[in-house]
mmCIF file of C-alpha atoms in Angstrom:
data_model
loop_
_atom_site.group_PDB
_atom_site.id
_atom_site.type_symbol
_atom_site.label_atom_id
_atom_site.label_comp_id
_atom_site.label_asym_id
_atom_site.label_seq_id
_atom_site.Cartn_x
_atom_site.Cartn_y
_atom_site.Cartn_z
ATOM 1 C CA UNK B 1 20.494 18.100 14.323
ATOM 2 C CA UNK B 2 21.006 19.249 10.699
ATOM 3 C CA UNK B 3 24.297 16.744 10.724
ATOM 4 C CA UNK B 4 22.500 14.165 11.970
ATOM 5 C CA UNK B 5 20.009 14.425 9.095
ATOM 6 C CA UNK B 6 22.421 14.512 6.567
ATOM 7 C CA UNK B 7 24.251 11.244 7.769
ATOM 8 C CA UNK B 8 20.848 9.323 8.155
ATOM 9 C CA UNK B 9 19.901 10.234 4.700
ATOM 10 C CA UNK B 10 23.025 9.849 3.037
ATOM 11 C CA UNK B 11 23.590 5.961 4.675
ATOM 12 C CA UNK B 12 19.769 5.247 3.546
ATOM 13 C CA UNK B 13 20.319 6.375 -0.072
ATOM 14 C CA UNK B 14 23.152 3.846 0.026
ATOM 15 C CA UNK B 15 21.035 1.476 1.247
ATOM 16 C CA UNK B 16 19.559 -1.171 -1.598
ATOM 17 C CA UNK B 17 17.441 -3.134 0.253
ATOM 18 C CA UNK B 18 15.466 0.261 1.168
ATOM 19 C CA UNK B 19 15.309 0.912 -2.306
ATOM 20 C CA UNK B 20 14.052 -2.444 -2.950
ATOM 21 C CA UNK B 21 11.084 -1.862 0.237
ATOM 22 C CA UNK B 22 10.236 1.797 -0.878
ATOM 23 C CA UNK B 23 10.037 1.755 -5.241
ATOM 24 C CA UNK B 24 10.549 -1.589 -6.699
ATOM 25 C CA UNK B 25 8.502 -4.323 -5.204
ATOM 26 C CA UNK B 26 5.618 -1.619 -4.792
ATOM 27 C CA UNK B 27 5.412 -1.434 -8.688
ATOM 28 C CA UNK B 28 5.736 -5.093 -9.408
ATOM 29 C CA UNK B 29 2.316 -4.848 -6.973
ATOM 30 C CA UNK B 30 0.744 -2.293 -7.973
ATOM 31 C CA UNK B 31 1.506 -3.579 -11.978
ATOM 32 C CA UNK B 32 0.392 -7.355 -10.941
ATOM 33 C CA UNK B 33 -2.921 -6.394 -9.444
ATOM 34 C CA UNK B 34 -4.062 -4.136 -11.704
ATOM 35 C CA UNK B 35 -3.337 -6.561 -14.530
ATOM 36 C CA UNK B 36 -5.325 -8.763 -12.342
ATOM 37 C CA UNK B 37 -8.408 -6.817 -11.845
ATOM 38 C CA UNK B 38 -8.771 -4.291 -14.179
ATOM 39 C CA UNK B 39 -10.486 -7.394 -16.549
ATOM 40 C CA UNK B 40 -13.409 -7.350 -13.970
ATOM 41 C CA UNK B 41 -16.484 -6.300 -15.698
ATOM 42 C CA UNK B 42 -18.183 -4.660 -12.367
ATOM 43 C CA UNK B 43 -15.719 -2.858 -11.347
ATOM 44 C CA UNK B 44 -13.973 0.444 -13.791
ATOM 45 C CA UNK B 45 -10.601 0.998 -14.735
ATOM 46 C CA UNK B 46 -10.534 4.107 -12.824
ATOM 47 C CA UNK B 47 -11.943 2.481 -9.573
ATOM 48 C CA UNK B 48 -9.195 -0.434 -9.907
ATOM 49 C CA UNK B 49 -6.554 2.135 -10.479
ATOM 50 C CA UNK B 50 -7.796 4.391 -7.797
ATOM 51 C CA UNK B 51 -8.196 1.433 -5.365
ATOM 52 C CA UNK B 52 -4.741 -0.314 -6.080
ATOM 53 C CA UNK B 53 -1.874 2.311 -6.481
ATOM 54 C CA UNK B 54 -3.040 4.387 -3.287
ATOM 55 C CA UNK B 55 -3.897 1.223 -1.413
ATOM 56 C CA UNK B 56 -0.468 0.111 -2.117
ATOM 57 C CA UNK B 57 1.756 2.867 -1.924
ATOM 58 C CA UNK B 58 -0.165 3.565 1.777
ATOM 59 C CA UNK B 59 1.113 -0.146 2.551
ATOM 60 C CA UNK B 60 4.698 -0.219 1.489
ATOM 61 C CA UNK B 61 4.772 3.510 2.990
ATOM 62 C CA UNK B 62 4.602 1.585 6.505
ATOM 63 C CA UNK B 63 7.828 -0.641 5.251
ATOM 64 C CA UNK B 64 10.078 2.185 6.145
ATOM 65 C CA UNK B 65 9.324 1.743 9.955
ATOM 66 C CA UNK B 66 11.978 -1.392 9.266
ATOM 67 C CA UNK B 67 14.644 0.677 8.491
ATOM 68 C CA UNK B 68 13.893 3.353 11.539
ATOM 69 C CA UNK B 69 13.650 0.368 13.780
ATOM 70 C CA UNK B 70 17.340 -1.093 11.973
ATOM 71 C CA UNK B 71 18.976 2.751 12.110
ATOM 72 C CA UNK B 72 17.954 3.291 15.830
ATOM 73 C CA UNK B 73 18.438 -0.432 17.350
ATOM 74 C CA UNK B 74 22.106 -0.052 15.452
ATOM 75 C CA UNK B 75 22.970 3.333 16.911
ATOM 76 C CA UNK B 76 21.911 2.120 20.938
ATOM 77 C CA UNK B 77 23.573 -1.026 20.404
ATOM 78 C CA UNK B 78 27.257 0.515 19.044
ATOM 79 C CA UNK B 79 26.865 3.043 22.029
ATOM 80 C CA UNK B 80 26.244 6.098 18.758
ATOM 81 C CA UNK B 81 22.925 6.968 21.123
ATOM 82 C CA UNK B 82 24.966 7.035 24.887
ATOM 83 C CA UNK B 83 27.513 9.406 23.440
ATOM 84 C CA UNK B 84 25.149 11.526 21.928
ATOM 85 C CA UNK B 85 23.391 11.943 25.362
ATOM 86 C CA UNK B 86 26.607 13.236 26.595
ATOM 87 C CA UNK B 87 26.910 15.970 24.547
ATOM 88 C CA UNK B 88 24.971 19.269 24.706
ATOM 89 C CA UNK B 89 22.975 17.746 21.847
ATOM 90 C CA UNK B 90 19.040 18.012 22.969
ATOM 91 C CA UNK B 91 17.033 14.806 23.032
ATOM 92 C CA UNK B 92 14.424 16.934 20.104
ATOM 93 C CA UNK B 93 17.085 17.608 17.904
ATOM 94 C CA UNK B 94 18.449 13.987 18.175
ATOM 95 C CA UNK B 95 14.618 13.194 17.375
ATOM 96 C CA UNK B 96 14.517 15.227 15.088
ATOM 97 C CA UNK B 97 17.267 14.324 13.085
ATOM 98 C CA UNK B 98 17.377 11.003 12.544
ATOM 99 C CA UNK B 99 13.522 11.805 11.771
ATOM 100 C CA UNK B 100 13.468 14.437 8.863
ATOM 101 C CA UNK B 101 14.973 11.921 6.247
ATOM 102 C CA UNK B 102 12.808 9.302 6.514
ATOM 103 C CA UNK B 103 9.572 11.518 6.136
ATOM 104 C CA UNK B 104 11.947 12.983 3.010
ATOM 105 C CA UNK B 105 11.876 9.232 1.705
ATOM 106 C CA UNK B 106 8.598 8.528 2.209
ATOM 107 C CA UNK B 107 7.207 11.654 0.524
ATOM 108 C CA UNK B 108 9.473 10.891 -2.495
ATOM 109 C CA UNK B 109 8.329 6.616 -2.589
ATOM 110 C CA UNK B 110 4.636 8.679 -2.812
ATOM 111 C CA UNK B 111 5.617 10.811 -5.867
ATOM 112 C CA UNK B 112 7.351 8.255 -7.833
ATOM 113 C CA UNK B 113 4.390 5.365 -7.254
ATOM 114 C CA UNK B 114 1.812 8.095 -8.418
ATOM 115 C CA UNK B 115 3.953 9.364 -10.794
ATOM 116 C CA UNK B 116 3.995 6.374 -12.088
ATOM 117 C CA UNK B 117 0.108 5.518 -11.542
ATOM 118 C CA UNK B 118 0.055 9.051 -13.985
ATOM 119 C CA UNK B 119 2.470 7.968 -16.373
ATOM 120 C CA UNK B 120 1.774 4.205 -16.903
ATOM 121 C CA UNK B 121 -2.078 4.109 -16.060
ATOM 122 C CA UNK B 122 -3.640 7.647 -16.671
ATOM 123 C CA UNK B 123 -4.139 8.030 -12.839
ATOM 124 C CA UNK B 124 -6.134 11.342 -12.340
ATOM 125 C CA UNK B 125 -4.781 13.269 -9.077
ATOM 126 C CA UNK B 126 -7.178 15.574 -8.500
ATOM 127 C CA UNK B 127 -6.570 18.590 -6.296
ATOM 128 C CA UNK B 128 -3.391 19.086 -6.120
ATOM 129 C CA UNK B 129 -2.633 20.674 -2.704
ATOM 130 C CA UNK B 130 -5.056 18.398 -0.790
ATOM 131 C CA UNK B 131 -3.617 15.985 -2.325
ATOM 132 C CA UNK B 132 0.433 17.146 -1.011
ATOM 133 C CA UNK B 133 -1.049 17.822 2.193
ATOM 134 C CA UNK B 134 -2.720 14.440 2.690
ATOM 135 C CA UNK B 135 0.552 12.775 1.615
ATOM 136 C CA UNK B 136 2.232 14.754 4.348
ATOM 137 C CA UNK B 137 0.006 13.793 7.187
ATOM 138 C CA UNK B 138 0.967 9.941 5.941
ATOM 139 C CA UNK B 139 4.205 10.615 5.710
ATOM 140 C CA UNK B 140 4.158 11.774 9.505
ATOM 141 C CA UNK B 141 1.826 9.054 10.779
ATOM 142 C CA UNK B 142 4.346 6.436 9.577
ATOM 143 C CA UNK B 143 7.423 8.307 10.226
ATOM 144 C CA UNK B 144 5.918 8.792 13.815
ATOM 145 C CA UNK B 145 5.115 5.716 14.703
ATOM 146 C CA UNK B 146 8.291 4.206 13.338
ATOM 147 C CA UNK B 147 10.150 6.464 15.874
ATOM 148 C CA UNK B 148 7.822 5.056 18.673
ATOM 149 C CA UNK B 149 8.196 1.444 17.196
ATOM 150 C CA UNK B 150 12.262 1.896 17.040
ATOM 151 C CA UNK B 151 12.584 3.250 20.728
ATOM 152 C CA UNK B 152 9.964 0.510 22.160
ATOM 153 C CA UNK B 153 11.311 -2.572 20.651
ATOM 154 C CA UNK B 154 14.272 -4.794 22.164
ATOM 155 C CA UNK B 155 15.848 -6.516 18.932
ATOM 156 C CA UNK B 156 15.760 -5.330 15.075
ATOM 157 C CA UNK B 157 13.819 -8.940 14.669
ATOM 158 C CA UNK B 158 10.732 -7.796 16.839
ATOM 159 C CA UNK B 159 10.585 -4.540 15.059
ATOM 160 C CA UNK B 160 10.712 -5.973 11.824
ATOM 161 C CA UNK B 161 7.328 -8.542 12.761
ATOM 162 C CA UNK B 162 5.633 -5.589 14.659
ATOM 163 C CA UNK B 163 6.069 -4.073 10.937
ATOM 164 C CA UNK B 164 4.911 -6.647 8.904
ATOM 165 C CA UNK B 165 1.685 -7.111 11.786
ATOM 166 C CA UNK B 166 1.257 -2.784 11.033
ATOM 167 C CA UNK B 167 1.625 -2.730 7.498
ATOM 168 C CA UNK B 168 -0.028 -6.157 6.523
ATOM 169 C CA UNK B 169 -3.024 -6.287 8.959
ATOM 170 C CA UNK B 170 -3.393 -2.425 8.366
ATOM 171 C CA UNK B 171 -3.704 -3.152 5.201
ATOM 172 C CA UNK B 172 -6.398 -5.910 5.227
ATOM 173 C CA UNK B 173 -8.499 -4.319 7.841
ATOM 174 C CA UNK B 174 -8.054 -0.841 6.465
ATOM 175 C CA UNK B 175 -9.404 -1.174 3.022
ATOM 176 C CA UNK B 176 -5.917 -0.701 1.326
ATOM 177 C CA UNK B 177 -6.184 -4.355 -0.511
ATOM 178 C CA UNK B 178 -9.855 -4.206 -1.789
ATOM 179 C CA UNK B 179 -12.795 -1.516 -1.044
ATOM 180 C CA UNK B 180 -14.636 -0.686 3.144
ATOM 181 C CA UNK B 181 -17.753 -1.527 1.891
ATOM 182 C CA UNK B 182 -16.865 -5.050 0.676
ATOM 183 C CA UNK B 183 -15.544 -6.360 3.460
ATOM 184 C CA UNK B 184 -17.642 -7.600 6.832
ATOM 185 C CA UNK B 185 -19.717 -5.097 9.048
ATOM 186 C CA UNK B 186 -17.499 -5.989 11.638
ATOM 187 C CA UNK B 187 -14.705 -5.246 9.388
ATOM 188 C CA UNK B 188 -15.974 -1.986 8.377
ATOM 189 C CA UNK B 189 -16.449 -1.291 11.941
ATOM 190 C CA UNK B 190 -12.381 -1.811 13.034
ATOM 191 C CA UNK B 191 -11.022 -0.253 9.525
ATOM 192 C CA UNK B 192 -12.645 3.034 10.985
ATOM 193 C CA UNK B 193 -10.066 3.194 13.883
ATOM 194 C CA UNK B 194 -6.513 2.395 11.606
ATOM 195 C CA UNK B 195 -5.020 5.253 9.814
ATOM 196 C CA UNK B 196 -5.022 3.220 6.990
ATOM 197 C CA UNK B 197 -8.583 3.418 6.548
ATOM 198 C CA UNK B 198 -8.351 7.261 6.771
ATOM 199 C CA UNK B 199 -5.579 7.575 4.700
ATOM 200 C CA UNK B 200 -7.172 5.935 1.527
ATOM 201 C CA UNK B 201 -10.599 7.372 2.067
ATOM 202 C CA UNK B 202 -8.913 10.824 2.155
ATOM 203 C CA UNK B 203 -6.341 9.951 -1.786
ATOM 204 C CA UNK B 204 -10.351 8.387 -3.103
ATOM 205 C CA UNK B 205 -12.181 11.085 -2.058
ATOM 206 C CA UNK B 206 -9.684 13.729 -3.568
ATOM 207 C CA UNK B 207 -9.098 11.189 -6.965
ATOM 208 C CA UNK B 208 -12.217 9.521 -7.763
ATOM 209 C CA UNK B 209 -14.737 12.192 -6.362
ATOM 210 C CA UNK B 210 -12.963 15.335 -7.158
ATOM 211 C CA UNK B 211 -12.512 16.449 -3.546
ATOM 212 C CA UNK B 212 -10.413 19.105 -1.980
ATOM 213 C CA UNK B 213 -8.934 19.650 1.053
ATOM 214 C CA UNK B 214 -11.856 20.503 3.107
ATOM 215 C CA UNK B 215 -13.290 17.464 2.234
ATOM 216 C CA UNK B 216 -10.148 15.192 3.828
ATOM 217 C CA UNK B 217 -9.831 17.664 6.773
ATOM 218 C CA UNK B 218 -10.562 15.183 9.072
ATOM 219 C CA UNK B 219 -8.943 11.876 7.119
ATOM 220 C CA UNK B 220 -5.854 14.499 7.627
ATOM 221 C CA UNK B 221 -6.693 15.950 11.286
ATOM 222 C CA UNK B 222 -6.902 11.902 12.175
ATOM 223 C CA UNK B 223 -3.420 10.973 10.769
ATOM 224 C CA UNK B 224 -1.214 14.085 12.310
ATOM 225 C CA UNK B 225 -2.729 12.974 16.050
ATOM 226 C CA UNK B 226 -1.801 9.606 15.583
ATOM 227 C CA UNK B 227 1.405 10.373 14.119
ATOM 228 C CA UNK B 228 2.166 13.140 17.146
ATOM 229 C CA UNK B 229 0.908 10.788 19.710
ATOM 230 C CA UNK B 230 3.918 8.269 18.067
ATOM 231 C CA UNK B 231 6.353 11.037 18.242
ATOM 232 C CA UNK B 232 5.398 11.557 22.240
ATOM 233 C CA UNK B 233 5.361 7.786 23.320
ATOM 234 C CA UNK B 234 8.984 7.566 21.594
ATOM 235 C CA UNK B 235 9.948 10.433 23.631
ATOM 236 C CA UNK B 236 8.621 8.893 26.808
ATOM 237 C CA UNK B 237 10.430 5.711 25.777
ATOM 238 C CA UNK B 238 13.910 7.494 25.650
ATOM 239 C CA UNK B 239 15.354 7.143 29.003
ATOM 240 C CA UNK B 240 14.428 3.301 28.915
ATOM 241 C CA UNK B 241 15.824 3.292 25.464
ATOM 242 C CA UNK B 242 19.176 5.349 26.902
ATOM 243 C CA UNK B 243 19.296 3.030 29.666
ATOM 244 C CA UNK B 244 19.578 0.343 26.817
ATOM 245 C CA UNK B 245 22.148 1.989 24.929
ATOM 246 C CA UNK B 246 25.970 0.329 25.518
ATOM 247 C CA UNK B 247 28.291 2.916 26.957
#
């Protein structure tokens, strides 16, 4: 398991366009929009900031589905996944491994955007251990469903447009790209069932109303499900996967 880890995370660091997905274009964002808005008069600088660099770092977070959709589709189609099924190897701690560094990169694309939120724009964090533990629980929604995602889909081209469908319409029907209560009552009505929605109601409610972790309990209680319910669909995918895999 361990070795798998360590061989996942050592071909993503040496992957650019992954660095280009998880750090750079979310900062030419998250610097373009709040140049954009924070000149509106009826809205603060703190709400823009507060709205923009979580909403965005939640959106690109979702990006990294691509490259556990690439990394698995690659290892079934050069046979890497039938061989490992014939070794002693269980099918958790093949899970497993290939899992743990992608939750590693997301959790550090989260620290470096809101470092740089605090470093750039004065972005206030507020508590800090709800706010580690509500970047875990995203961390494991997207990391879980990427796993269910990358044993589901047939070609690295359908996973990469389910992606863009997750992160993109999450994003606009979730509230990541401009505030619930602006958007339609029917809109505010489907936000409520996208982890999305939960995710930046739980990083507002702990930055811009001084919340703590009781407060997000649920927002967090919400994202681990969904993320565990990804983690047992690709589970119940892998024999179809397996059956997919080139001997």
């Amino acid at each position: 398991m361990w070795a798998i880890a360590k061989m996942e995370l050592k071909k993503n660091i040496q992957d650019k366009g992954l660095w280009f997905w998880t750090f750079i274009l979310p900062i030419v964002f998250i610097i373009a929009f709040v140049s954009i808005f924070s000149g509106d008069e009826n809205t603060s600088y703190k709400e823009v900031v507060t709205q923009i660099i979580p909403g965005y770092t939640i959106m690109f977070a979702f990006y990294i589905m691509i490259s556990m959709v690439i990394g698995l589709v690659k290892d079934r189609d050069k046979g890497m996944v039938a061989r490992i099924a014939s070794t002693p190897l269980p099918i958790m701690s093949y899970f497993i491994g290939k899992w743990i560094p992608f939750m590693v990169i997301v959790l550090i694309q989260i620290a470096v955007l809101f470092g740089f939120g605090v470093v750039v724009y004065d972005l206030p964090l507020g508590d800090p251990l709800g706010l580690i533990i509500l970047s875990l629980s995203l961390a494991f929604i997207v990391t879980g469903w990427g796993m269910a995602l990358a044993v589901l889909v047939k070609t690295e081209n359908m996973g990469i447009a389910l992606t863009q469908i997750i992160a993109l319409g999450g994003a606009m029907l979730g509230g990541l790209w401009l505030p619930v209560e602006l958007m339609p009552e029917f809109m505010q009505t489907i936000s409520k069932v996208l982890p999305q929605y939960w995710a930046i109601e739980g990083y507002k409610e702990i930055i811009l109303e001084g919340g703590d972790t009781l407060d997000v309990l649920f927002n967090i209680l919400i994202m681990v499900l969904a993320g565990v319910a990804g983690g047992l669909i690709a589970i119940a995918a892998y024999p179809r996967f397996l059956r997919l895999s080139k001997s």
